[in-house]
Amino acid sequence: MRIEKIELFHIKMPLKFTFKSSQTTLKHRETIIIKAIDELGNIGYGEVVAFNEPFYTDETLTYSKDILKNVYIPNVINKDMEHPFHIHLWSDPIYPMALAGLENALVDLYARRQKKSIMDVVFNEETNDSIYGGIALGDLDVESLIEQINLYIKHGYKRFKIKIKPEDGLNKLRAIREKFPHIQLLADANRSFKNGQIPMLKKIDELNLLCIEEPLYSGDFQAYKKLQEEMKTPICLDESIQTIEDLNTAIKLKVLKVVNIKVGRVGGLYYAREMIKLCRKNNIEYWIGSMLESGISKMLHVHLASLKDTYIPGDLSPSKRYFEKDLITPEITAENGIIIVPEGYGLGVEIDEDTIKDYTIDYKIIGGE
Ligand SMILES: O=C(O)CCC(=O)c1ccccc1C(=O)O
Ligand SMILES: [Mg+2]
């Protein structure tokens, strides 16, 4: 396969709700959609899931765009490639979300070219035909959280993730657990608890959570190890694990029980697969995370969440929850909280380029001369 042309669409999608975490408030989701075209006219899409501000990791969309234009895209354009993962021989994940977006576009293209599903290209193993969706809720007030959970329980959902901060996180979780004793509940603190607030964190143990994501401000592995020794709720690492080396270190230090693997954060499907292999070898639970992206990423995550040994099937719920109009046809939908994994080639859905163009605020084309 030879990639002849790459288009970058910097898009800005209005969110249907304001999403608050301990670190940020989002009313729009900006990402970069990458469209890759090969010498036969096959097309594949990927999404760069960085944000405008470095609240989650250091990578911002400005950095992503620069490295794509100056390094990652020139490294692949007009070269013969046998497999999309060969991109990783030529480019390092300095800005992993940029590299992942490009790699994902090449994998989607390659799978469509081979008339295979993306999972058949990346994982040669049996997967589930459907997954249980779950609802990730921002840091809302207690009344709104309860209202939302009630609503989605009526729609068949059983799993909820709540964003928390030290000031009121414990009280919110207590109120929710009291009202809903049987739901599967997770919390994500996005590194907001400082040392003095650790006693409060330990009280979360009373609430029977599936896990708590990244509670500690320090992000320090030794501090996580100590905390996990003192808590029975599994601690789930997310932003602390960016590279295979991070994961290896965490495994060696016996820090880790659960890890949230995000394709963007780790530099693409190749690295995500390596991490999954490491988790399996070391009996560590893993699951596939998301970050309010368009259906181009979220559908990829639906595919990965269909692996049979994930801890939970991820932060995945219908497109319509997030956006008036998503970029894929059909959009992600759920029936009774269950999402069907599409069967077609590549991502298994069509990409709606008119909608991409409607959301585009900056455009660049490379190659194709
Ligand atoms: O896609 C979703 O609904 C989950 C959103 C989410 O938790 C998140 C959103 C933005 C940045 C970081 C995170 C996270 O998982 O830490
Ligand atoms: Mg998280």
Short mmCIF file of C-alpha atoms and ligand atoms in Angstrom, two decimals:
data_model
loop_
_atom_site.label_atom_id
_atom_site.label_comp_id
_atom_site.label_asym_id
_atom_site.label_seq_id
_atom_site.Cartn_x
_atom_site.Cartn_y
_atom_site.Cartn_z
CA MET A 1 0.00 0.00 0.00
CA ARG A 2 1.20 3.53 -0.74
CA ILE A 3 -0.35 6.56 0.95
CA GLU A 4 -0.59 9.29 -1.66
CA LYS A 5 -2.64 11.95 0.04
CA ILE A 6 -3.57 12.95 3.56
CA GLU A 7 -6.20 15.49 4.55
CA LEU A 8 -6.44 17.08 8.00
CA PHE A 9 -9.76 18.49 9.19
CA HIS A 10 -9.48 20.43 12.44
CA ILE A 11 -13.06 20.24 13.66
CA LYS A 12 -15.06 21.85 16.44
CA MET A 13 -18.17 19.96 17.53
CA PRO A 14 -20.64 21.53 19.96
CA LEU A 15 -21.33 19.17 22.88
CA LYS A 16 -24.96 18.74 23.92
CA PHE A 17 -23.94 19.29 27.54
CA THR A 18 -21.16 21.07 29.39
CA PHE A 19 -18.66 18.45 30.56
CA LYS A 20 -16.87 19.23 33.79
CA SER A 21 -14.01 17.28 35.36
CA SER A 22 -11.69 18.25 38.19
CA GLN A 23 -9.36 19.75 35.56
CA THR A 24 -11.49 21.40 32.90
CA THR A 25 -14.87 22.46 31.53
CA LEU A 26 -15.73 21.58 27.93
CA LYS A 27 -18.61 22.97 25.88
CA HIS A 28 -17.14 21.95 22.50
CA ARG A 29 -14.93 19.10 21.42
CA GLU A 30 -12.18 20.04 19.00
CA THR A 31 -10.16 17.24 17.39
CA ILE A 32 -8.35 16.62 14.10
CA ILE A 33 -9.87 14.12 11.68
CA ILE A 34 -7.29 12.47 9.42
CA LYS A 35 -8.31 11.13 6.02
CA ALA A 36 -5.72 8.95 4.28
CA ILE A 37 -5.97 7.93 0.61
CA ASP A 38 -3.85 5.24 -1.06
CA GLU A 39 -2.71 4.67 -4.66
CA LEU A 40 -5.89 2.69 -5.44
CA GLY A 41 -8.23 5.31 -4.00
CA ASN A 42 -8.96 3.42 -0.78
CA ILE A 43 -9.77 5.71 2.12
CA GLY A 44 -9.30 5.43 5.89
CA TYR A 45 -10.07 7.73 8.80
CA GLY A 46 -8.54 8.39 12.21
CA GLU A 47 -8.96 11.05 14.88
CA VAL A 48 -6.38 12.99 16.90
CA VAL A 49 -7.95 13.21 20.34
CA ALA A 50 -5.78 15.91 21.97
CA PHE A 51 -7.42 18.97 23.53
CA ASN A 52 -6.77 22.70 23.18
CA GLU A 53 -5.38 22.91 26.69
CA PRO A 54 -2.86 20.54 28.32
CA PHE A 55 -5.14 19.57 31.23
CA TYR A 56 -5.05 15.82 30.59
CA THR A 57 -1.58 15.24 29.13
CA ASP A 58 0.96 17.72 27.70
CA GLU A 59 -0.10 17.22 24.10
CA THR A 60 -2.32 19.96 22.69
CA LEU A 61 -3.88 20.14 19.24
CA THR A 62 -1.35 22.80 18.22
CA TYR A 63 1.52 20.40 18.90
CA SER A 64 -0.35 17.52 17.26
CA LYS A 65 -0.93 19.49 14.08
CA ASP A 66 2.69 20.68 13.86
CA ILE A 67 4.23 17.26 14.28
CA LEU A 68 1.79 15.70 11.82
CA LYS A 69 2.57 18.26 9.14
CA ASN A 70 6.32 18.38 9.71
CA VAL A 71 7.24 14.84 10.76
CA TYR A 72 4.63 12.08 10.89
CA ILE A 73 2.93 12.70 7.53
CA PRO A 74 6.15 13.33 5.54
CA ASN A 75 7.44 10.06 7.05
CA VAL A 76 4.65 8.00 5.44
CA ILE A 77 3.64 9.82 2.31
CA ASN A 78 4.50 8.05 -0.96
CA LYS A 79 6.35 5.24 0.84
CA ASP A 80 5.52 1.62 0.17
CA MET A 81 4.15 0.01 3.32
CA GLU A 82 3.29 -3.62 3.78
CA HIS A 83 1.42 -3.05 7.01
CA PRO A 84 0.10 0.11 8.70
CA PHE A 85 2.07 -0.68 11.87
CA HIS A 86 5.26 0.00 9.89
CA ILE A 87 4.53 3.65 10.62
CA HIS A 88 6.03 2.93 14.04
CA LEU A 89 9.38 2.01 12.49
CA TRP A 90 9.65 5.54 11.11
CA SER A 91 7.98 7.65 13.80
CA ASP A 92 8.16 7.69 17.61
CA PRO A 93 5.21 8.61 19.82
CA ILE A 94 6.60 12.01 20.87
CA TYR A 95 3.05 13.30 20.55
CA PRO A 96 1.15 10.02 20.88
CA MET A 97 -2.31 11.35 20.05
CA ALA A 98 -1.08 12.74 16.72
CA LEU A 99 0.66 9.48 15.86
CA ALA A 100 -2.37 7.43 16.94
CA GLY A 101 -4.72 9.47 14.75
CA LEU A 102 -2.56 8.88 11.71
CA GLU A 103 -1.93 5.21 12.50
CA ASN A 104 -5.67 4.64 13.05
CA ALA A 105 -6.42 6.16 9.61
CA LEU A 106 -3.87 3.83 8.00
CA VAL A 107 -5.25 0.80 9.82
CA ASP A 108 -8.83 1.67 8.79
CA LEU A 109 -7.66 2.11 5.18
CA TYR A 110 -5.66 -1.12 5.22
CA ALA A 111 -8.58 -3.09 6.69
CA ARG A 112 -10.99 -1.72 4.07
CA ARG A 113 -8.44 -2.50 1.36
CA GLN A 114 -8.14 -6.09 2.64
CA LYS A 115 -11.95 -6.33 3.01
CA LYS A 116 -11.55 -7.11 6.70
CA SER A 117 -12.83 -5.63 9.94
CA ILE A 118 -10.36 -3.50 11.86
CA MET A 119 -10.29 -6.11 14.64
CA ASP A 120 -9.36 -8.89 12.21
CA VAL A 121 -6.35 -6.82 11.16
CA VAL A 122 -5.17 -5.95 14.66
CA PHE A 123 -6.30 -8.87 16.85
CA ASN A 124 -6.61 -12.37 15.59
CA GLU A 125 -9.01 -13.62 18.21
CA GLU A 126 -12.68 -14.17 18.98
CA THR A 127 -14.62 -11.10 20.11
CA ASN A 128 -18.10 -10.33 21.43
CA ASP A 129 -20.85 -9.29 18.97
CA SER A 130 -22.15 -6.62 21.34
CA ILE A 131 -21.02 -4.74 24.42
CA TYR A 132 -22.70 -3.23 27.47
CA GLY A 133 -22.61 0.55 27.14
CA GLY A 134 -21.89 2.72 30.16
CA ILE A 135 -22.62 6.34 30.97
CA ALA A 136 -19.77 8.71 31.91
CA LEU A 137 -21.13 11.75 33.73
CA GLY A 138 -19.24 14.96 34.40
CA ASP A 139 -18.91 16.66 37.76
CA LEU A 140 -22.56 17.74 38.07
CA ASP A 141 -24.46 18.65 41.25
CA VAL A 142 -25.96 15.71 43.15
CA GLU A 143 -29.54 16.35 42.01
CA SER A 144 -28.51 16.34 38.35
CA LEU A 145 -26.39 13.23 38.77
CA ILE A 146 -29.31 11.38 40.35
CA GLU A 147 -31.69 12.62 37.66
CA GLN A 148 -29.32 11.48 34.89
CA ILE A 149 -28.72 8.08 36.45
CA ASN A 150 -32.47 7.56 36.87
CA LEU A 151 -33.00 8.46 33.22
CA TYR A 152 -30.32 6.10 31.91
CA ILE A 153 -31.38 3.25 34.19
CA LYS A 154 -34.78 3.56 32.47
CA HIS A 155 -32.92 3.19 29.16
CA GLY A 156 -31.33 -0.04 30.36
CA TYR A 157 -27.86 1.12 31.48
CA LYS A 158 -26.25 -0.56 34.46
CA ARG A 159 -22.81 1.08 34.62
CA PHE A 160 -21.99 4.70 35.50
CA LYS A 161 -18.75 6.64 35.83
CA ILE A 162 -18.72 9.92 37.71
CA LYS A 163 -16.06 12.64 37.62
CA ILE A 164 -15.11 13.67 41.14
CA LYS A 165 -12.97 16.27 42.91
CA PRO A 166 -11.86 16.30 46.57
CA GLU A 167 -14.22 19.06 47.73
CA ASP A 168 -17.42 17.07 47.27
CA GLY A 169 -16.61 13.80 45.47
CA LEU A 170 -17.10 11.54 48.48
CA ASN A 171 -20.46 13.09 49.35
CA LYS A 172 -21.69 12.79 45.79
CA LEU A 173 -20.70 9.16 45.56
CA ARG A 174 -22.34 8.42 48.92
CA ALA A 175 -25.58 10.03 47.82
CA ILE A 176 -25.54 8.07 44.57
CA ARG A 177 -24.74 4.76 46.23
CA GLU A 178 -27.51 5.27 48.77
CA LYS A 179 -30.05 5.95 46.05
CA PHE A 180 -28.77 3.25 43.67
CA PRO A 181 -27.34 0.35 45.68
CA HIS A 182 -27.10 -1.98 42.68
CA ILE A 183 -25.58 0.01 39.82
CA GLN A 184 -22.01 -0.62 38.70
CA LEU A 185 -20.24 2.56 39.77
CA LEU A 186 -16.80 4.00 38.98
CA ALA A 187 -15.22 7.34 39.83
CA ASP A 188 -12.55 9.33 38.01
CA ALA A 189 -10.66 11.99 39.98
CA ASN A 190 -8.20 12.98 37.20
CA ARG A 191 -5.35 13.54 39.68
CA SER A 192 -7.13 15.94 42.00
CA PHE A 193 -6.44 14.53 45.50
CA LYS A 194 -3.45 16.05 47.28
CA ASN A 195 -1.64 14.24 50.11
CA GLY A 196 -3.73 15.75 52.90
CA GLN A 197 -6.91 14.53 51.23
CA ILE A 198 -5.94 10.87 51.11
CA PRO A 199 -7.90 9.91 54.27
CA MET A 200 -11.04 11.06 52.47
CA LEU A 201 -10.15 8.93 49.49
CA LYS A 202 -9.94 5.81 51.63
CA LYS A 203 -13.56 6.26 52.70
CA ILE A 204 -14.53 5.47 49.13
CA ASP A 205 -13.91 1.85 50.07
CA GLU A 206 -17.34 1.77 51.76
CA LEU A 207 -19.05 2.38 48.44
CA ASN A 208 -18.25 -0.74 46.47
CA LEU A 209 -16.86 0.91 43.34
CA LEU A 210 -15.56 -1.08 40.37
CA CYS A 211 -12.49 1.16 40.51
CA ILE A 212 -11.29 4.69 41.04
CA GLU A 213 -9.36 6.29 38.20
CA GLU A 214 -6.21 8.36 38.83
CA PRO A 215 -6.98 9.82 42.25
CA LEU A 216 -3.56 11.23 43.15
CA TYR A 217 -2.34 14.72 42.31
CA SER A 218 1.29 13.55 42.48
CA GLY A 219 0.73 10.75 39.95
CA ASP A 220 3.65 9.07 41.74
CA PHE A 221 3.85 5.28 41.42
CA GLN A 222 5.15 4.73 44.98
CA ALA A 223 2.33 6.85 46.37
CA TYR A 224 -0.17 4.83 44.30
CA LYS A 225 1.34 1.59 45.55
CA LYS A 226 1.03 2.71 49.17
CA LEU A 227 -2.54 3.89 48.64
CA GLN A 228 -3.54 0.62 46.97
CA GLU A 229 -2.11 -1.33 49.92
CA GLU A 230 -4.41 0.65 52.19
CA MET A 231 -7.53 0.46 50.00
CA LYS A 232 -9.52 -2.45 48.62
CA THR A 233 -11.17 -0.46 45.78
CA PRO A 234 -9.00 -1.12 42.74
CA ILE A 235 -7.08 1.95 41.65
CA CYS A 236 -7.15 2.35 37.88
CA LEU A 237 -4.32 4.20 36.20
CA ASP A 238 -5.07 6.34 33.15
CA GLU A 239 -2.89 9.42 32.49
CA SER A 240 0.04 7.94 34.49
CA ILE A 241 0.57 5.26 31.86
CA GLN A 242 1.63 6.82 28.59
CA THR A 243 4.32 4.45 27.35
CA ILE A 244 5.11 0.75 27.44
CA GLU A 245 7.96 1.68 29.81
CA ASP A 246 5.46 3.32 32.21
CA LEU A 247 3.36 0.17 32.14
CA ASN A 248 6.41 -2.06 32.69
CA THR A 249 7.55 0.08 35.61
CA ALA A 250 4.09 0.02 37.19
CA ILE A 251 3.96 -3.75 36.79
CA LYS A 252 7.43 -4.25 38.31
CA LEU A 253 6.55 -2.05 41.27
CA LYS A 254 3.32 -4.04 41.68
CA VAL A 255 1.36 -0.78 41.60
CA LEU A 256 -1.22 -1.87 39.17
CA LYS A 257 -4.56 -3.69 39.39
CA VAL A 258 -6.47 -1.99 36.59
CA VAL A 259 -5.40 0.17 33.66
CA ASN A 260 -7.49 2.31 31.34
CA ILE A 261 -5.90 1.98 27.89
CA LYS A 262 -6.70 4.85 25.54
CA VAL A 263 -5.58 4.37 21.95
CA GLY A 264 -4.72 8.08 21.62
CA ARG A 265 -2.82 8.42 24.88
CA VAL A 266 -0.54 5.46 24.13
CA GLY A 267 0.28 6.27 20.48
CA GLY A 268 -2.05 4.00 18.49
CA LEU A 269 -3.39 0.50 18.10
CA TYR A 270 0.05 -1.09 17.93
CA TYR A 271 0.99 0.23 21.39
CA ALA A 272 -2.50 -0.46 22.76
CA ARG A 273 -2.15 -4.08 21.63
CA GLU A 274 1.32 -4.37 23.19
CA MET A 275 -0.10 -3.04 26.45
CA ILE A 276 -3.00 -5.48 26.34
CA LYS A 277 -0.51 -8.33 25.84
CA LEU A 278 1.50 -7.13 28.84
CA CYS A 279 -1.64 -6.89 30.97
CA ARG A 280 -2.68 -10.41 30.02
CA LYS A 281 0.76 -11.78 30.81
CA ASN A 282 0.82 -10.13 34.22
CA ASN A 283 -2.83 -10.65 35.24
CA ILE A 284 -3.67 -6.98 35.17
CA GLU A 285 -7.18 -5.89 34.33
CA TYR A 286 -7.50 -3.52 31.38
CA TRP A 287 -10.27 -1.62 29.68
CA ILE A 288 -10.52 0.78 26.77
CA GLY A 289 -11.12 4.43 27.65
CA SER A 290 -12.47 7.37 25.66
CA MET A 291 -12.43 11.16 25.88
CA LEU A 292 -15.66 12.56 24.44
CA GLU A 293 -14.48 12.07 20.87
CA SER A 294 -16.45 11.76 17.65
CA GLY A 295 -17.80 8.44 16.44
CA ILE A 296 -14.62 7.88 14.42
CA SER A 297 -12.73 7.22 17.67
CA LYS A 298 -15.62 5.95 19.70
CA MET A 299 -16.48 3.29 17.11
CA LEU A 300 -12.87 2.13 17.19
CA HIS A 301 -13.25 1.83 20.96
CA VAL A 302 -16.48 -0.16 20.51
CA HIS A 303 -14.47 -2.65 18.45
CA LEU A 304 -11.70 -2.89 21.05
CA ALA A 305 -14.19 -3.17 23.89
CA SER A 306 -15.46 -6.34 22.20
CA LEU A 307 -12.32 -8.19 23.31
CA LYS A 308 -13.53 -10.88 25.65
CA ASP A 309 -11.39 -10.13 28.70
CA THR A 310 -11.86 -6.38 29.22
CA TYR A 311 -12.55 -5.35 32.84
CA ILE A 312 -15.49 -3.23 31.72
CA PRO A 313 -16.53 -2.35 28.17
CA GLY A 314 -15.50 1.30 28.46
CA ASP A 315 -17.02 4.79 28.47
CA LEU A 316 -19.23 4.07 25.48
CA SER A 317 -22.74 5.37 24.90
CA PRO A 318 -24.78 6.62 21.93
CA SER A 319 -23.56 9.41 19.63
CA LYS A 320 -26.78 11.33 20.32
CA ARG A 321 -25.84 11.77 23.96
CA TYR A 322 -22.84 13.86 22.98
CA PHE A 323 -23.58 15.48 19.61
CA GLU A 324 -26.52 16.72 17.57
CA LYS A 325 -24.86 15.02 14.60
CA ASP A 326 -21.95 12.56 14.70
CA LEU A 327 -19.47 11.89 11.87
CA ILE A 328 -20.47 8.29 11.18
CA THR A 329 -23.43 6.52 9.56
CA PRO A 330 -24.99 4.73 11.27
CA GLU A 331 -24.24 6.60 14.48
CA ILE A 332 -23.52 4.70 17.69
CA THR A 333 -26.81 3.63 19.20
CA ALA A 334 -27.79 1.37 22.06
CA GLU A 335 -30.83 -0.75 22.76
CA ASN A 336 -31.38 -1.50 26.41
CA GLY A 337 -27.88 -0.22 27.08
CA ILE A 338 -26.36 -2.68 24.59
CA ILE A 339 -24.26 -1.53 21.61
CA ILE A 340 -23.90 -3.86 18.60
CA VAL A 341 -20.37 -4.11 17.17
CA PRO A 342 -20.62 -3.36 13.41
CA GLU A 343 -19.54 -6.08 11.00
CA GLY A 344 -18.38 -4.23 7.88
CA TYR A 345 -14.87 -3.51 6.66
CA GLY A 346 -12.52 -1.20 8.57
CA LEU A 347 -14.47 0.62 11.29
CA GLY A 348 -17.61 -0.98 9.86
CA VAL A 349 -19.44 2.33 9.37
CA GLU A 350 -19.48 5.02 6.70
CA ILE A 351 -17.80 8.32 7.43
CA ASP A 352 -19.96 11.36 6.78
CA GLU A 353 -17.59 13.81 5.11
CA ASP A 354 -20.23 16.51 4.68
CA THR A 355 -20.69 16.61 8.43
CA ILE A 356 -16.92 16.69 8.94
CA LYS A 357 -16.78 19.70 6.62
CA ASP A 358 -19.62 21.42 8.50
CA TYR A 359 -17.56 21.23 11.71
CA THR A 360 -14.20 22.12 10.10
CA ILE A 361 -12.40 25.26 11.32
CA ASP A 362 -9.03 24.58 9.65
CA TYR A 363 -8.05 22.34 6.73
CA LYS A 364 -4.82 21.10 5.23
CA ILE A 365 -4.03 18.69 2.42
CA ILE A 366 -0.64 17.02 2.01
CA GLY A 367 0.50 15.03 -1.05
CA GLY A 368 -1.57 14.14 -4.09
CA GLU A 369 0.48 16.24 -6.50
O1 LIG B 1 -15.82 9.77 26.67
C1 LIG B 1 -16.34 9.86 27.81
O2 LIG B 1 -17.55 10.08 27.97
C2 LIG B 1 -15.45 9.74 29.04
C3 LIG B 1 -14.79 11.02 29.31
C4 LIG B 1 -13.66 11.01 30.29
O3 LIG B 1 -13.74 10.40 31.32
C5 LIG B 1 -12.53 11.88 29.99
C6 LIG B 1 -12.79 12.96 29.18
C7 LIG B 1 -11.81 13.88 28.87
C8 LIG B 1 -10.54 13.71 29.38
C9 LIG B 1 -10.25 12.62 30.20
C10 LIG B 1 -11.23 11.69 30.50
C11 LIG B 1 -10.80 10.52 31.37
O4 LIG B 1 -11.20 9.36 31.19
O5 LIG B 1 -9.97 10.73 32.25
MG MG B 2 -9.65 8.92 33.36
#
